[in-house]
PDB file of N, H, CA, C and O in Angstrom:
ATOM      1  N   UNK A   1     -33.698  -2.215 -14.274  1.00  0.00           N
ATOM      2  CA  UNK A   1     -32.634  -1.405 -14.807  1.00  0.00           C
ATOM      3  C   UNK A   1     -31.981  -2.160 -15.960  1.00  0.00           C
ATOM      4  O   UNK A   1     -31.543  -3.299 -15.799  1.00  0.00           O
ATOM      5  N   UNK A   2     -31.921  -1.524 -17.107  1.00  0.00           N
ATOM      6  H   UNK A   2     -32.277  -0.599 -17.237  1.00  0.00           H
ATOM      7  CA  UNK A   2     -31.348  -2.128 -18.303  1.00  0.00           C
ATOM      8  C   UNK A   2     -30.080  -1.386 -18.700  1.00  0.00           C
ATOM      9  O   UNK A   2     -30.160  -0.310 -19.295  1.00  0.00           O
ATOM     10  N   UNK A   3     -28.912  -1.938 -18.384  1.00  0.00           N
ATOM     11  H   UNK A   3     -28.847  -2.811 -17.902  1.00  0.00           H
ATOM     12  CA  UNK A   3     -27.671  -1.249 -18.767  1.00  0.00           C
ATOM     13  C   UNK A   3     -27.484  -1.286 -20.282  1.00  0.00           C
ATOM     14  O   UNK A   3     -27.885  -2.246 -20.940  1.00  0.00           O
ATOM     15  N   UNK A   4     -26.883  -0.252 -20.821  1.00  0.00           N
ATOM     16  H   UNK A   4     -26.557   0.528 -20.286  1.00  0.00           H
ATOM     17  CA  UNK A   4     -26.614  -0.201 -22.252  1.00  0.00           C
ATOM     18  C   UNK A   4     -25.385  -1.047 -22.577  1.00  0.00           C
ATOM     19  O   UNK A   4     -24.615  -1.412 -21.688  1.00  0.00           O
ATOM     20  N   UNK A   5     -25.217  -1.348 -23.847  1.00  0.00           N
ATOM     21  H   UNK A   5     -25.842  -1.052 -24.568  1.00  0.00           H
ATOM     22  CA  UNK A   5     -24.051  -2.108 -24.291  1.00  0.00           C
ATOM     23  C   UNK A   5     -22.770  -1.349 -23.940  1.00  0.00           C
ATOM     24  O   UNK A   5     -21.777  -1.958 -23.540  1.00  0.00           O
ATOM     25  N   UNK A   6     -22.791  -0.024 -24.088  1.00  0.00           N
ATOM     26  H   UNK A   6     -23.597   0.470 -24.413  1.00  0.00           H
ATOM     27  CA  UNK A   6     -21.628   0.792 -23.759  1.00  0.00           C
ATOM     28  C   UNK A   6     -21.267   0.713 -22.283  1.00  0.00           C
ATOM     29  O   UNK A   6     -20.089   0.666 -21.931  1.00  0.00           O
ATOM     30  N   UNK A   7     -22.278   0.699 -21.419  1.00  0.00           N
ATOM     31  H   UNK A   7     -23.235   0.737 -21.705  1.00  0.00           H
ATOM     32  CA  UNK A   7     -22.046   0.595 -19.976  1.00  0.00           C
ATOM     33  C   UNK A   7     -21.411  -0.744 -19.635  1.00  0.00           C
ATOM     34  O   UNK A   7     -20.473  -0.812 -18.841  1.00  0.00           O
ATOM     35  N   UNK A   8     -21.922  -1.794 -20.232  1.00  0.00           N
ATOM     36  H   UNK A   8     -22.684  -1.739 -20.877  1.00  0.00           H
ATOM     37  CA  UNK A   8     -21.382  -3.127 -19.978  1.00  0.00           C
ATOM     38  C   UNK A   8     -19.944  -3.212 -20.473  1.00  0.00           C
ATOM     39  O   UNK A   8     -19.081  -3.747 -19.777  1.00  0.00           O
ATOM     40  N   UNK A   9     -19.677  -2.689 -21.673  1.00  0.00           N
ATOM     41  H   UNK A   9     -20.378  -2.254 -22.239  1.00  0.00           H
ATOM     42  CA  UNK A   9     -18.311  -2.717 -22.208  1.00  0.00           C
ATOM     43  C   UNK A   9     -17.348  -1.946 -21.307  1.00  0.00           C
ATOM     44  O   UNK A   9     -16.217  -2.379 -21.088  1.00  0.00           O
ATOM     45  N   UNK A  10     -17.791  -0.822 -20.793  1.00  0.00           N
ATOM     46  H   UNK A  10     -18.710  -0.470 -20.971  1.00  0.00           H
ATOM     47  CA  UNK A  10     -16.948  -0.023 -19.897  1.00  0.00           C
ATOM     48  C   UNK A  10     -16.632  -0.808 -18.625  1.00  0.00           C
ATOM     49  O   UNK A  10     -15.484  -0.829 -18.182  1.00  0.00           O
ATOM     50  N   UNK A  11     -17.626  -1.442 -18.044  1.00  0.00           N
ATOM     51  H   UNK A  11     -18.559  -1.425 -18.404  1.00  0.00           H
ATOM     52  CA  UNK A  11     -17.415  -2.221 -16.819  1.00  0.00           C
ATOM     53  C   UNK A  11     -16.473  -3.390 -17.066  1.00  0.00           C
ATOM     54  O   UNK A  11     -15.617  -3.685 -16.232  1.00  0.00           O
ATOM     55  N   UNK A  12     -16.624  -4.057 -18.209  1.00  0.00           N
ATOM     56  H   UNK A  12     -17.319  -3.817 -18.887  1.00  0.00           H
ATOM     57  CA  UNK A  12     -15.751  -5.177 -18.550  1.00  0.00           C
ATOM     58  C   UNK A  12     -14.310  -4.691 -18.687  1.00  0.00           C
ATOM     59  O   UNK A  12     -13.389  -5.347 -18.199  1.00  0.00           O
ATOM     60  N   UNK A  13     -14.105  -3.548 -19.346  1.00  0.00           N
ATOM     61  H   UNK A  13     -14.853  -3.016 -19.742  1.00  0.00           H
ATOM     62  CA  UNK A  13     -12.745  -2.999 -19.481  1.00  0.00           C
ATOM     63  C   UNK A  13     -12.133  -2.712 -18.111  1.00  0.00           C
ATOM     64  O   UNK A  13     -10.951  -2.980 -17.894  1.00  0.00           O
ATOM     65  N   UNK A  14     -12.918  -2.176 -17.197  1.00  0.00           N
ATOM     66  H   UNK A  14     -13.878  -1.959 -17.374  1.00  0.00           H
ATOM     67  CA  UNK A  14     -12.426  -1.871 -15.846  1.00  0.00           C
ATOM     68  C   UNK A  14     -12.059  -3.152 -15.106  1.00  0.00           C
ATOM     69  O   UNK A  14     -10.986  -3.240 -14.510  1.00  0.00           O
ATOM     70  N   UNK A  15     -12.940  -4.142 -15.142  1.00  0.00           N
ATOM     71  H   UNK A  15     -13.812  -4.070 -15.626  1.00  0.00           H
ATOM     72  CA  UNK A  15     -12.660  -5.414 -14.466  1.00  0.00           C
ATOM     73  C   UNK A  15     -11.433  -6.096 -15.054  1.00  0.00           C
ATOM     74  O   UNK A  15     -10.641  -6.693 -14.325  1.00  0.00           O
ATOM     75  N   UNK A  16     -11.274  -6.006 -16.380  1.00  0.00           N
ATOM     76  H   UNK A  16     -11.918  -5.521 -16.972  1.00  0.00           H
ATOM     77  CA  UNK A  16     -10.112  -6.612 -17.027  1.00  0.00           C
ATOM     78  C   UNK A  16      -8.841  -5.858 -16.645  1.00  0.00           C
ATOM     79  O   UNK A  16      -7.828  -6.487 -16.338  1.00  0.00           O
ATOM     80  N   UNK A  17      -8.871  -4.537 -16.658  1.00  0.00           N
ATOM     81  H   UNK A  17      -9.694  -4.027 -16.907  1.00  0.00           H
ATOM     82  CA  UNK A  17      -7.696  -3.742 -16.292  1.00  0.00           C
ATOM     83  C   UNK A  17      -7.295  -3.980 -14.839  1.00  0.00           C
ATOM     84  O   UNK A  17      -6.113  -3.911 -14.499  1.00  0.00           O
ATOM     85  N   UNK A  18      -8.269  -4.258 -13.989  1.00  0.00           N
ATOM     86  H   UNK A  18      -9.229  -4.314 -14.265  1.00  0.00           H
ATOM     87  CA  UNK A  18      -7.988  -4.530 -12.580  1.00  0.00           C
ATOM     88  C   UNK A  18      -7.475  -5.951 -12.366  1.00  0.00           C
ATOM     89  O   UNK A  18      -7.024  -6.290 -11.272  1.00  0.00           O
ATOM     90  N   UNK A  19      -7.543  -6.777 -13.400  1.00  0.00           N
ATOM     91  H   UNK A  19      -7.910  -6.502 -14.288  1.00  0.00           H
ATOM     92  CA  UNK A  19      -7.056  -8.151 -13.287  1.00  0.00           C
ATOM     93  C   UNK A  19      -8.056  -9.110 -12.674  1.00  0.00           C
ATOM     94  O   UNK A  19      -7.688 -10.204 -12.245  1.00  0.00           O
ATOM     95  N   UNK A  20      -9.324  -8.707 -12.628  1.00  0.00           N
ATOM     96  H   UNK A  20      -9.623  -7.818 -12.977  1.00  0.00           H
ATOM     97  CA  UNK A  20     -10.343  -9.556 -12.012  1.00  0.00           C
ATOM     98  C   UNK A  20     -10.978 -10.524 -13.009  1.00  0.00           C
ATOM     99  O   UNK A  20     -11.496 -11.571 -12.620  1.00  0.00           O
ATOM    100  N   UNK A  21     -10.935 -10.173 -14.288  1.00  0.00           N
ATOM    101  H   UNK A  21     -10.514  -9.323 -14.604  1.00  0.00           H
ATOM    102  CA  UNK A  21     -11.398 -11.057 -15.356  1.00  0.00           C
ATOM    103  C   UNK A  21     -10.387 -11.004 -16.492  1.00  0.00           C
ATOM    104  O   UNK A  21      -9.569 -10.087 -16.560  1.00  0.00           O
ATOM    105  N   UNK A  22     -10.445 -11.988 -17.382  1.00  0.00           N
ATOM    106  H   UNK A  22     -11.109 -12.733 -17.327  1.00  0.00           H
ATOM    107  CA  UNK A  22      -9.609 -11.969 -18.573  1.00  0.00           C
ATOM    108  C   UNK A  22     -10.350 -12.639 -19.711  1.00  0.00           C
ATOM    109  O   UNK A  22     -11.231 -13.473 -19.501  1.00  0.00           O
ATOM    110  N   UNK A  23      -9.969 -12.253 -20.938  1.00  0.00           N
ATOM    111  H   UNK A  23      -9.253 -11.577 -21.109  1.00  0.00           H
ATOM    112  CA  UNK A  23     -10.594 -12.861 -22.112  1.00  0.00           C
ATOM    113  C   UNK A  23     -10.289 -14.344 -22.152  1.00  0.00           C
ATOM    114  O   UNK A  23      -9.165 -14.775 -21.897  1.00  0.00           O
ATOM    115  N   UNK A  24     -11.301 -15.105 -22.474  1.00  0.00           N
ATOM    116  H   UNK A  24     -12.215 -14.755 -22.682  1.00  0.00           H
ATOM    117  CA  UNK A  24     -11.133 -16.561 -22.551  1.00  0.00           C
ATOM    118  C   UNK A  24     -10.336 -16.942 -23.794  1.00  0.00           C
ATOM    119  O   UNK A  24      -9.494 -17.839 -23.742  1.00  0.00           O
ATOM    120  N   UNK A  25     -10.598 -16.263 -24.910  1.00  0.00           N
ATOM    121  H   UNK A  25     -11.281 -15.534 -24.952  1.00  0.00           H
ATOM    122  CA  UNK A  25      -9.834 -16.492 -26.127  1.00  0.00           C
ATOM    123  C   UNK A  25      -9.811 -15.198 -26.935  1.00  0.00           C
ATOM    124  O   UNK A  25     -10.557 -14.263 -26.646  1.00  0.00           O
ATOM    125  N   UNK A  26      -8.970 -15.152 -27.923  1.00  0.00           N
ATOM    126  H   UNK A  26      -8.363 -15.912 -28.158  1.00  0.00           H
ATOM    127  CA  UNK A  26      -8.764 -13.919 -28.683  1.00  0.00           C
ATOM    128  C   UNK A  26      -9.905 -13.613 -29.648  1.00  0.00           C
ATOM    129  O   UNK A  26     -10.058 -12.464 -30.063  1.00  0.00           O
ATOM    130  N   UNK A  27     -10.702 -14.597 -30.012  1.00  0.00           N
ATOM    131  H   UNK A  27     -10.578 -15.530 -29.674  1.00  0.00           H
ATOM    132  CA  UNK A  27     -11.711 -14.379 -31.052  1.00  0.00           C
ATOM    133  C   UNK A  27     -13.105 -14.088 -30.518  1.00  0.00           C
ATOM    134  O   UNK A  27     -13.876 -13.382 -31.169  1.00  0.00           O
ATOM    135  N   UNK A  28     -13.440 -14.609 -29.363  1.00  0.00           N
ATOM    136  H   UNK A  28     -12.814 -15.183 -28.834  1.00  0.00           H
ATOM    137  CA  UNK A  28     -14.802 -14.469 -28.855  1.00  0.00           C
ATOM    138  C   UNK A  28     -14.944 -13.361 -27.843  1.00  0.00           C
ATOM    139  O   UNK A  28     -13.964 -12.732 -27.445  1.00  0.00           O
ATOM    140  N   UNK A  29     -16.146 -13.134 -27.440  1.00  0.00           N
ATOM    141  H   UNK A  29     -16.943 -13.645 -27.763  1.00  0.00           H
ATOM    142  CA  UNK A  29     -16.421 -12.125 -26.437  1.00  0.00           C
ATOM    143  C   UNK A  29     -16.622 -12.738 -25.065  1.00  0.00           C
ATOM    144  O   UNK A  29     -17.377 -12.208 -24.249  1.00  0.00           O
ATOM    145  N   UNK A  30     -15.955 -13.842 -24.807  1.00  0.00           N
ATOM    146  H   UNK A  30     -15.342 -14.272 -25.469  1.00  0.00           H
ATOM    147  CA  UNK A  30     -16.124 -14.531 -23.542  1.00  0.00           C
ATOM    148  C   UNK A  30     -14.984 -14.209 -22.591  1.00  0.00           C
ATOM    149  O   UNK A  30     -13.824 -14.115 -22.992  1.00  0.00           O
ATOM    150  N   UNK A  31     -15.334 -14.042 -21.335  1.00  0.00           N
ATOM    151  H   UNK A  31     -16.277 -14.118 -21.010  1.00  0.00           H
ATOM    152  CA  UNK A  31     -14.368 -13.745 -20.292  1.00  0.00           C
ATOM    153  C   UNK A  31     -14.539 -14.757 -19.174  1.00  0.00           C
ATOM    154  O   UNK A  31     -15.589 -15.386 -19.039  1.00  0.00           O
ATOM    155  N   UNK A  32     -13.492 -14.905 -18.373  1.00  0.00           N
ATOM    156  H   UNK A  32     -12.639 -14.395 -18.482  1.00  0.00           H
ATOM    157  CA  UNK A  32     -13.638 -15.725 -17.170  1.00  0.00           C
ATOM    158  C   UNK A  32     -12.951 -15.016 -16.013  1.00  0.00           C
ATOM    159  O   UNK A  32     -12.084 -14.163 -16.200  1.00  0.00           O
ATOM    160  N   UNK A  33     -13.358 -15.388 -14.844  1.00  0.00           N
ATOM    161  H   UNK A  33     -14.063 -16.081 -14.692  1.00  0.00           H
ATOM    162  CA  UNK A  33     -12.820 -14.764 -13.640  1.00  0.00           C
ATOM    163  C   UNK A  33     -11.405 -15.303 -13.393  1.00  0.00           C
ATOM    164  O   UNK A  33     -11.135 -16.487 -13.595  1.00  0.00           O
ATOM    165  N   UNK A  34     -10.520 -14.422 -12.957  1.00  0.00           N
ATOM    166  H   UNK A  34     -10.739 -13.460 -12.793  1.00  0.00           H
ATOM    167  CA  UNK A  34      -9.142 -14.822 -12.660  1.00  0.00           C
ATOM    168  C   UNK A  34      -9.055 -15.325 -11.221  1.00  0.00           C
ATOM    169  O   UNK A  34     -10.018 -15.242 -10.459  1.00  0.00           O
ATOM    170  N   UNK A  35      -7.904 -15.836 -10.874  1.00  0.00           N
ATOM    171  H   UNK A  35      -7.122 -15.903 -11.493  1.00  0.00           H
ATOM    172  CA  UNK A  35      -7.678 -16.250  -9.489  1.00  0.00           C
ATOM    173  C   UNK A  35      -7.827 -15.073  -8.540  1.00  0.00           C
ATOM    174  O   UNK A  35      -8.390 -15.210  -7.454  1.00  0.00           O
ATOM    175  N   UNK A  36      -7.321 -13.915  -8.953  1.00  0.00           N
ATOM    176  H   UNK A  36      -6.864 -13.804  -9.836  1.00  0.00           H
ATOM    177  CA  UNK A  36      -7.456 -12.709  -8.126  1.00  0.00           C
ATOM    178  C   UNK A  36      -8.933 -12.355  -7.974  1.00  0.00           C
ATOM    179  O   UNK A  36      -9.387 -12.016  -6.881  1.00  0.00           O
ATOM    180  N   UNK A  37      -9.675 -12.436  -9.069  1.00  0.00           N
ATOM    181  H   UNK A  37      -9.306 -12.712  -9.956  1.00  0.00           H
ATOM    182  CA  UNK A  37     -11.106 -12.140  -9.016  1.00  0.00           C
ATOM    183  C   UNK A  37     -11.852 -13.069  -8.081  1.00  0.00           C
ATOM    184  O   UNK A  37     -12.735 -12.645  -7.336  1.00  0.00           O
ATOM    185  N   UNK A  38     -11.491 -14.324  -8.129  1.00  0.00           N
ATOM    186  H   UNK A  38     -10.773 -14.668  -8.734  1.00  0.00           H
ATOM    187  CA  UNK A  38     -12.133 -15.325  -7.261  1.00  0.00           C
ATOM    188  C   UNK A  38     -11.800 -15.049  -5.783  1.00  0.00           C
ATOM    189  O   UNK A  38     -12.673 -15.099  -4.917  1.00  0.00           O
ATOM    190  N   UNK A  39     -10.511 -14.757  -5.520  1.00  0.00           N
ATOM    191  H   UNK A  39      -9.802 -14.717  -6.224  1.00  0.00           H
ATOM    192  CA  UNK A  39     -10.121 -14.448  -4.135  1.00  0.00           C
ATOM    193  C   UNK A  39     -10.781 -13.159  -3.652  1.00  0.00           C
ATOM    194  O   UNK A  39     -11.136 -13.047  -2.478  1.00  0.00           O
ATOM    195  N   UNK A  40     -10.947 -12.187  -4.549  1.00  0.00           N
ATOM    196  H   UNK A  40     -10.659 -12.279  -5.502  1.00  0.00           H
ATOM    197  CA  UNK A  40     -11.637 -10.943  -4.187  1.00  0.00           C
ATOM    198  C   UNK A  40     -13.069 -11.237  -3.724  1.00  0.00           C
ATOM    199  O   UNK A  40     -13.507 -10.748  -2.682  1.00  0.00           O
ATOM    200  N   UNK A  41     -13.779 -12.028  -4.499  1.00  0.00           N
ATOM    201  H   UNK A  41     -13.424 -12.425  -5.345  1.00  0.00           H
ATOM    202  CA  UNK A  41     -15.170 -12.355  -4.155  1.00  0.00           C
ATOM    203  C   UNK A  41     -15.266 -13.160  -2.867  1.00  0.00           C
ATOM    204  O   UNK A  41     -16.247 -13.047  -2.132  1.00  0.00           O
ATOM    205  N   UNK A  42     -14.259 -13.965  -2.594  1.00  0.00           N
ATOM    206  H   UNK A  42     -13.462 -14.057  -3.191  1.00  0.00           H
ATOM    207  CA  UNK A  42     -14.265 -14.790  -1.387  1.00  0.00           C
ATOM    208  C   UNK A  42     -13.686 -14.053  -0.183  1.00  0.00           C
ATOM    209  O   UNK A  42     -13.675 -14.584   0.928  1.00  0.00           O
ATOM    210  N   UNK A  43     -13.199 -12.819  -0.404  1.00  0.00           N
ATOM    211  H   UNK A  43     -13.207 -12.387  -1.306  1.00  0.00           H
ATOM    212  CA  UNK A  43     -12.605 -12.046   0.688  1.00  0.00           C
ATOM    213  C   UNK A  43     -11.276 -12.601   1.146  1.00  0.00           C
ATOM    214  O   UNK A  43     -10.919 -12.476   2.318  1.00  0.00           O
ATOM    215  N   UNK A  44     -10.530 -13.223   0.221  1.00  0.00           N
ATOM    216  H   UNK A  44     -10.821 -13.324  -0.731  1.00  0.00           H
ATOM    217  CA  UNK A  44      -9.282 -13.887   0.572  1.00  0.00           C
ATOM    218  C   UNK A  44      -8.090 -13.349  -0.222  1.00  0.00           C
ATOM    219  O   UNK A  44      -7.177 -14.109  -0.544  1.00  0.00           O
ATOM    220  N   UNK A  45      -8.085 -12.061  -0.541  1.00  0.00           N
ATOM    221  H   UNK A  45      -8.828 -11.444  -0.279  1.00  0.00           H
ATOM    222  CA  UNK A  45      -6.985 -11.484  -1.299  1.00  0.00           C
ATOM    223  C   UNK A  45      -5.685 -11.529  -0.509  1.00  0.00           C
ATOM    224  O   UNK A  45      -5.674 -11.383   0.713  1.00  0.00           O
ATOM    225  N   UNK A  46      -4.601 -11.733  -1.226  1.00  0.00           N
ATOM    226  H   UNK A  46      -4.610 -11.851  -2.219  1.00  0.00           H
ATOM    227  CA  UNK A  46      -3.282 -11.616  -0.622  1.00  0.00           C
ATOM    228  C   UNK A  46      -3.004 -10.128  -0.392  1.00  0.00           C
ATOM    229  O   UNK A  46      -3.597  -9.279  -1.058  1.00  0.00           O
ATOM    230  N   UNK A  47      -2.122  -9.815   0.530  1.00  0.00           N
ATOM    231  H   UNK A  47      -1.640 -10.505   1.070  1.00  0.00           H
ATOM    232  CA  UNK A  47      -1.840  -8.416   0.862  1.00  0.00           C
ATOM    233  C   UNK A  47      -1.446  -7.609  -0.367  1.00  0.00           C
ATOM    234  O   UNK A  47      -1.935  -6.495  -0.556  1.00  0.00           O
ATOM    235  N   UNK A  48      -0.568  -8.156  -1.204  1.00  0.00           N
ATOM    236  H   UNK A  48      -0.171  -9.061  -1.050  1.00  0.00           H
ATOM    237  CA  UNK A  48      -0.122  -7.414  -2.379  1.00  0.00           C
ATOM    238  C   UNK A  48      -1.239  -7.227  -3.403  1.00  0.00           C
ATOM    239  O   UNK A  48      -1.272  -6.213  -4.100  1.00  0.00           O
ATOM    240  N   UNK A  49      -2.145  -8.186  -3.500  1.00  0.00           N
ATOM    241  H   UNK A  49      -2.117  -9.009  -2.933  1.00  0.00           H
ATOM    242  CA  UNK A  49      -3.302  -8.047  -4.390  1.00  0.00           C
ATOM    243  C   UNK A  49      -4.230  -6.955  -3.878  1.00  0.00           C
ATOM    244  O   UNK A  49      -4.722  -6.136  -4.654  1.00  0.00           O
ATOM    245  N   UNK A  50      -4.467  -6.944  -2.584  1.00  0.00           N
ATOM    246  H   UNK A  50      -4.067  -7.609  -1.953  1.00  0.00           H
ATOM    247  CA  UNK A  50      -5.327  -5.918  -1.976  1.00  0.00           C
ATOM    248  C   UNK A  50      -4.741  -4.532  -2.203  1.00  0.00           C
ATOM    249  O   UNK A  50      -5.458  -3.601  -2.570  1.00  0.00           O
ATOM    250  N   UNK A  51      -3.435  -4.395  -1.983  1.00  0.00           N
ATOM    251  H   UNK A  51      -2.852  -5.151  -1.685  1.00  0.00           H
ATOM    252  CA  UNK A  51      -2.778  -3.110  -2.182  1.00  0.00           C
ATOM    253  C   UNK A  51      -2.880  -2.661  -3.638  1.00  0.00           C
ATOM    254  O   UNK A  51      -3.130  -1.488  -3.916  1.00  0.00           O
ATOM    255  N   UNK A  52      -2.689  -3.595  -4.558  1.00  0.00           N
ATOM    256  H   UNK A  52      -2.486  -4.548  -4.332  1.00  0.00           H
ATOM    257  CA  UNK A  52      -2.794  -3.270  -5.976  1.00  0.00           C
ATOM    258  C   UNK A  52      -4.180  -2.785  -6.350  1.00  0.00           C
ATOM    259  O   UNK A  52      -4.321  -1.820  -7.102  1.00  0.00           O
ATOM    260  N   UNK A  53      -5.203  -3.443  -5.833  1.00  0.00           N
ATOM    261  H   UNK A  53      -5.089  -4.226  -5.222  1.00  0.00           H
ATOM    262  CA  UNK A  53      -6.570  -3.030  -6.136  1.00  0.00           C
ATOM    263  C   UNK A  53      -6.921  -1.701  -5.456  1.00  0.00           C
ATOM    264  O   UNK A  53      -7.680  -0.904  -6.007  1.00  0.00           O
ATOM    265  N   UNK A  54      -6.373  -1.467  -4.269  1.00  0.00           N
ATOM    266  H   UNK A  54      -5.756  -2.114  -3.822  1.00  0.00           H
ATOM    267  CA  UNK A  54      -6.625  -0.190  -3.595  1.00  0.00           C
ATOM    268  C   UNK A  54      -6.014   0.964  -4.367  1.00  0.00           C
ATOM    269  O   UNK A  54      -6.540   2.077  -4.332  1.00  0.00           O
ATOM    270  N   UNK A  55      -4.907   0.719  -5.066  1.00  0.00           N
ATOM    271  H   UNK A  55      -4.479  -0.184  -5.095  1.00  0.00           H
ATOM    272  CA  UNK A  55      -4.240   1.754  -5.846  1.00  0.00           C
ATOM    273  C   UNK A  55      -4.798   1.878  -7.263  1.00  0.00           C
ATOM    274  O   UNK A  55      -4.504   2.847  -7.963  1.00  0.00           O
ATOM    275  N   UNK A  56      -5.592   0.914  -7.681  1.00  0.00           N
ATOM    276  H   UNK A  56      -5.831   0.127  -7.112  1.00  0.00           H
ATOM    277  CA  UNK A  56      -6.168   0.917  -9.015  1.00  0.00           C
ATOM    278  C   UNK A  56      -7.148   2.080  -9.167  1.00  0.00           C
ATOM    279  O   UNK A  56      -8.018   2.280  -8.320  1.00  0.00           O
ATOM    280  N   UNK A  57      -7.002   2.836 -10.240  1.00  0.00           N
ATOM    281  H   UNK A  57      -6.295   2.673 -10.928  1.00  0.00           H
ATOM    282  CA  UNK A  57      -7.874   3.984 -10.491  1.00  0.00           C
ATOM    283  C   UNK A  57      -8.642   3.750 -11.793  1.00  0.00           C
ATOM    284  O   UNK A  57      -8.077   3.907 -12.875  1.00  0.00           O
ATOM    285  N   UNK A  58      -9.915   3.379 -11.707  1.00  0.00           N
ATOM    286  H   UNK A  58     -10.375   3.251 -10.828  1.00  0.00           H
ATOM    287  CA  UNK A  58     -10.678   3.089 -12.921  1.00  0.00           C
ATOM    288  C   UNK A  58     -10.899   4.309 -13.802  1.00  0.00           C
ATOM    289  O   UNK A  58     -11.265   4.156 -14.967  1.00  0.00           O
ATOM    290  N   UNK A  59     -10.691   5.506 -13.288  1.00  0.00           N
ATOM    291  H   UNK A  59     -10.393   5.630 -12.341  1.00  0.00           H
ATOM    292  CA  UNK A  59     -10.872   6.690 -14.123  1.00  0.00           C
ATOM    293  C   UNK A  59      -9.768   6.816 -15.171  1.00  0.00           C
ATOM    294  O   UNK A  59      -9.889   7.615 -16.099  1.00  0.00           O
ATOM    295  N   UNK A  60      -8.692   6.035 -15.035  1.00  0.00           N
ATOM    296  H   UNK A  60      -8.594   5.386 -14.281  1.00  0.00           H
ATOM    297  CA  UNK A  60      -7.611   6.034 -16.029  1.00  0.00           C
ATOM    298  C   UNK A  60      -7.948   5.151 -17.226  1.00  0.00           C
ATOM    299  O   UNK A  60      -7.212   5.151 -18.213  1.00  0.00           O
ATOM    300  N   UNK A  61      -9.030   4.408 -17.160  1.00  0.00           N
ATOM    301  H   UNK A  61      -9.628   4.408 -16.358  1.00  0.00           H
ATOM    302  CA  UNK A  61      -9.412   3.490 -18.245  1.00  0.00           C
ATOM    303  C   UNK A  61     -10.178   4.234 -19.315  1.00  0.00           C
ATOM    304  O   UNK A  61     -10.587   3.636 -20.311  1.00  0.00           O
TER     305      UNK A  61
END
């Protein structure tokens, strides 16, 4: 499966809006995982982080 550039850009925007990744710098196209993103992957979200992500609606992006 080969995702298109548009598909990847859309997914990146969603992950960024959810607070799971953030731009590394203003000039490049590099991102890094946030603390929330890391805790999400490890299954260790704080209650308020979990609630925020449960309320997050990617269709608004």
